[in-house]
PDB file of C-alpha atoms in Angstrom:
ATOM      1  CA  GLN K  42      -4.131  -3.349  19.202  1.00 80.00           C
ATOM      2  CA  VAL K  43      -3.897  -1.139  16.590  1.00 85.00           C
ATOM      3  CA  GLN K  44      -5.972  -2.165  13.456  1.00 91.00           C
ATOM      4  CA  LEU K  45      -5.742  -1.218   9.524  1.00 93.00           C
ATOM      5  CA  VAL K  46      -8.664  -0.154   7.578  1.00 93.00           C
ATOM      6  CA  GLU K  47      -7.516  -0.206   4.247  1.00 94.00           C
ATOM      7  CA  SER K  48      -9.864   1.590   1.421  1.00 95.00           C
ATOM      8  CA  GLY K  49      -9.562   2.303  -2.807  1.00 96.00           C
ATOM      9  CA  GLY K  50      -9.008  -0.319  -4.420  1.00 97.00           C
ATOM     10  CA  GLY K  51     -11.238  -1.502  -7.258  1.00 97.00           C
ATOM     11  CA  LEU K  52     -11.540  -1.776 -11.291  1.00 98.00           C
ATOM     12  CA  ALA K  53      -9.111   0.792 -13.390  1.00 98.00           C
ATOM     13  CA  GLN K  54      -8.345   0.869 -17.160  1.00 98.00           C
ATOM     14  CA  ALA K  55      -4.566   0.119 -18.146  1.00 98.00           C
ATOM     15  CA  GLY K  56      -2.878   3.721 -18.298  1.00 98.00           C
ATOM     16  CA  GLY K  57      -5.765   4.821 -15.241  1.00 98.00           C
ATOM     17  CA  SER K  58      -4.955   5.577 -11.816  1.00 98.00           C
ATOM     18  CA  LEU K  59      -6.113   4.356  -8.352  1.00 98.00           C
ATOM     19  CA  ARG K  60      -5.408   5.765  -4.821  1.00 98.00           C
ATOM     20  CA  LEU K  61      -5.037   3.512  -1.786  1.00 98.00           C
ATOM     21  CA  SER K  62      -5.485   4.838   1.646  1.00 97.00           C
ATOM     22  CA  CYS K  63      -4.745   2.962   5.163  1.00 95.00           C
ATOM     23  CA  ALA K  64      -6.042   4.355   8.464  1.00 92.00           C
ATOM     24  CA  ALA K  65      -4.498   2.570  11.492  1.00 89.00           C
ATOM     25  CA  SER K  66      -6.556   3.438  14.804  1.00 87.00           C
ATOM     26  CA  GLY K  67      -6.575   1.921  18.224  1.00 81.00           C
ATOM     27  CA  SER K  68      -4.343   2.482  21.344  1.00 70.00           C
ATOM     28  CA  ILE K  69      -1.158   4.160  19.425  1.00 69.00           C
ATOM     29  CA  PHE K  70       2.101   4.797  21.065  1.00 63.00           C
ATOM     30  CA  SER K  71       4.476   5.678  18.358  1.00 69.00           C
ATOM     31  CA  ILE K  72       4.160   5.744  14.592  1.00 69.00           C
ATOM     32  CA  PRO K  73       6.352   3.286  12.988  1.00 81.00           C
ATOM     33  CA  ALA K  74       7.298   2.251   9.267  1.00 90.00           C
ATOM     34  CA  MET K  75       4.105   1.848   7.274  1.00 92.00           C
ATOM     35  CA  GLY K  76       3.938   0.551   3.454  1.00 95.00           C
ATOM     36  CA  TRP K  77       1.901  -1.504   0.887  1.00 98.00           C
ATOM     37  CA  TYR K  78       3.014  -4.799  -0.345  1.00 98.00           C
ATOM     38  CA  ARG K  79       0.954  -6.837  -2.752  1.00 98.00           C
ATOM     39  CA  GLN K  80       0.009 -10.449  -3.843  1.00 97.00           C
ATOM     40  CA  VAL K  81      -0.922 -12.528  -6.959  1.00 96.00           C
ATOM     41  CA  PRO K  82      -2.286 -16.367  -6.887  1.00 90.00           C
ATOM     42  CA  GLY K  83       1.300 -18.338  -6.699  1.00 94.00           C
ATOM     43  CA  LYS K  84       3.672 -15.663  -5.940  1.00 96.00           C
ATOM     44  CA  GLN K  85       4.954 -14.252  -2.559  1.00 96.00           C
ATOM     45  CA  ARG K  86       3.642 -10.968  -1.381  1.00 95.00           C
ATOM     46  CA  GLU K  87       6.264  -8.483  -2.741  1.00 97.00           C
ATOM     47  CA  SER K  88       6.905  -5.207  -0.898  1.00 97.00           C
ATOM     48  CA  VAL K  89       5.533  -2.301  -3.043  1.00 98.00           C
ATOM     49  CA  ALA K  90       6.564   0.992  -1.141  1.00 98.00           C
ATOM     50  CA  LEU K  91       7.687   1.951   2.386  1.00 97.00           C
ATOM     51  CA  ILE K  92       7.583   5.169   4.215  1.00 95.00           C
ATOM     52  CA  THR K  93       9.110   6.070   7.622  1.00 91.00           C
ATOM     53  CA  SER K  94       8.070   8.015  10.369  1.00 84.00           C
ATOM     54  CA  GLY K  95      10.762  10.906   8.658  1.00 86.00           C
ATOM     55  CA  GLY K  96       8.871  10.605   5.348  1.00 89.00           C
ATOM     56  CA  SER K  97      11.958   8.730   3.517  1.00 94.00           C
ATOM     57  CA  THR K  98      10.277   6.285   0.975  1.00 97.00           C
ATOM     58  CA  ASN K  99      11.575   2.918  -0.626  1.00 97.00           C
ATOM     59  CA  TYR K 100       9.914   1.976  -3.768  1.00 98.00           C
ATOM     60  CA  ALA K 101       9.763  -1.363  -6.129  1.00 98.00           C
ATOM     61  CA  ASP K 102      11.595  -1.327  -8.970  1.00 98.00           C
ATOM     62  CA  SER K 103       8.135  -2.098 -10.582  1.00 98.00           C
ATOM     63  CA  VAL K 104       6.367   0.722  -9.630  1.00 98.00           C
ATOM     64  CA  LYS K 105       9.158   3.747  -9.435  1.00 98.00           C
ATOM     65  CA  GLY K 106       7.820   6.499 -11.389  1.00 98.00           C
ATOM     66  CA  ARG K 107       4.431   5.622 -11.581  1.00 98.00           C
ATOM     67  CA  PHE K 108       3.580   5.140  -7.894  1.00 98.00           C
ATOM     68  CA  THR K 109       3.722   7.656  -4.451  1.00 98.00           C
ATOM     69  CA  ILE K 110       3.248   6.790  -0.984  1.00 98.00           C
ATOM     70  CA  SER K 111       2.517   9.431   1.432  1.00 96.00           C
ATOM     71  CA  ARG K 112       1.671   9.410   4.814  1.00 91.00           C
ATOM     72  CA  ASP K 113      -0.051  11.931   7.485  1.00 87.00           C
ATOM     73  CA  ASN K 114       1.038  11.285  10.921  1.00 78.00           C
ATOM     74  CA  ALA K 115      -1.239  13.828  12.819  1.00 82.00           C
ATOM     75  CA  SER K 116      -4.369  11.266  10.974  1.00 83.00           C
ATOM     76  CA  ASN K 117      -2.116   7.728  11.293  1.00 84.00           C
ATOM     77  CA  THR K 118      -2.847   7.362   7.393  1.00 90.00           C
ATOM     78  CA  VAL K 119      -0.646   6.119   4.807  1.00 94.00           C
ATOM     79  CA  HIS K 120      -1.581   6.510   0.902  1.00 96.00           C
ATOM     80  CA  LEU K 121      -0.552   4.849  -2.365  1.00 98.00           C
ATOM     81  CA  GLN K 122      -1.192   7.193  -5.437  1.00 98.00           C
ATOM     82  CA  MET K 123      -0.653   4.573  -8.409  1.00 98.00           C
ATOM     83  CA  ALA K 124      -0.759   6.071 -11.828  1.00 98.00           C
ATOM     84  CA  SER K 125      -0.470   4.847 -15.021  1.00 98.00           C
ATOM     85  CA  LEU K 126      -1.471   1.523 -13.879  1.00 98.00           C
ATOM     86  CA  LYS K 127      -0.537  -2.201 -15.960  1.00 98.00           C
ATOM     87  CA  PRO K 128      -2.274  -4.746 -15.826  1.00 98.00           C
ATOM     88  CA  GLU K 129       0.929  -6.767 -14.451  1.00 97.00           C
ATOM     89  CA  ASP K 130      -0.313  -4.167 -11.001  1.00 98.00           C
ATOM     90  CA  THR K 131      -3.160  -6.541 -10.563  1.00 98.00           C
ATOM     91  CA  ALA K 132      -3.276  -7.923  -7.263  1.00 98.00           C
ATOM     92  CA  VAL K 133      -4.321  -7.506  -3.682  1.00 97.00           C
ATOM     93  CA  TYR K 134      -2.868  -5.214  -1.715  1.00 98.00           C
ATOM     94  CA  TYR K 135      -1.841  -5.218   1.971  1.00 97.00           C
ATOM     95  CA  CYS K 136      -1.305  -2.339   3.993  1.00 96.00           C
ATOM     96  CA  THR K 137       1.437  -2.997   6.825  1.00 94.00           C
ATOM     97  CA  TRP K 138       2.259  -1.045   9.965  1.00 91.00           C
ATOM     98  CA  GLY K 139       5.541  -1.622  10.779  1.00 87.00           C
ATOM     99  CA  LEU K 140       5.850  -4.905   9.104  1.00 88.00           C
ATOM    100  CA  VAL K 141       3.919  -6.465  12.240  1.00 88.00           C
ATOM    101  CA  LEU K 142       0.508  -5.646  11.535  1.00 92.00           C
ATOM    102  CA  TRP K 143      -1.499  -6.176   8.271  1.00 94.00           C
ATOM    103  CA  GLY K 144      -4.598  -4.659   7.068  1.00 96.00           C
ATOM    104  CA  GLN K 145      -7.429  -7.195   4.972  1.00 96.00           C
ATOM    105  CA  GLY K 146      -5.965  -6.333   1.837  1.00 96.00           C
ATOM    106  CA  THR K 147      -8.047  -4.475  -1.042  1.00 96.00           C
ATOM    107  CA  GLN K 148      -8.138  -5.769  -4.806  1.00 97.00           C
ATOM    108  CA  VAL K 149      -6.988  -3.935  -7.146  1.00 98.00           C
ATOM    109  CA  THR K 150      -7.733  -5.064 -10.858  1.00 98.00           C
ATOM    110  CA  VAL K 151      -6.612  -3.134 -14.260  1.00 98.00           C
ATOM    111  CA  SER K 152      -7.639  -4.289 -17.282  1.00 97.00           C
ATOM    112  CA  SER K 153      -6.344  -3.609 -20.667  1.00 91.00           C
TER     113      SER K 153
END
């Protein structure tokens, strides 16, 4: 079974940057698409960014031009570089492996 370990969450000021990382470990037999979702109280979990095994990316309209997703297939790690952060980016961010397995979530808080 694959385990996802997230890191990099925390507190940032509006306009600042944070970098999230997610490392997959365990018995890995294939490398599917990986991505990041986020969730705030009272709302459904929403897709933020997705990257395929071949490197193609997809972003939510709300983060285009500000967030960048990347992956290192050799280390089975996916990153989310977040720039120009806004208070509305505040949420719990979840890493996903193939949209089947999920990390524990990491809190991102953006203050004005």
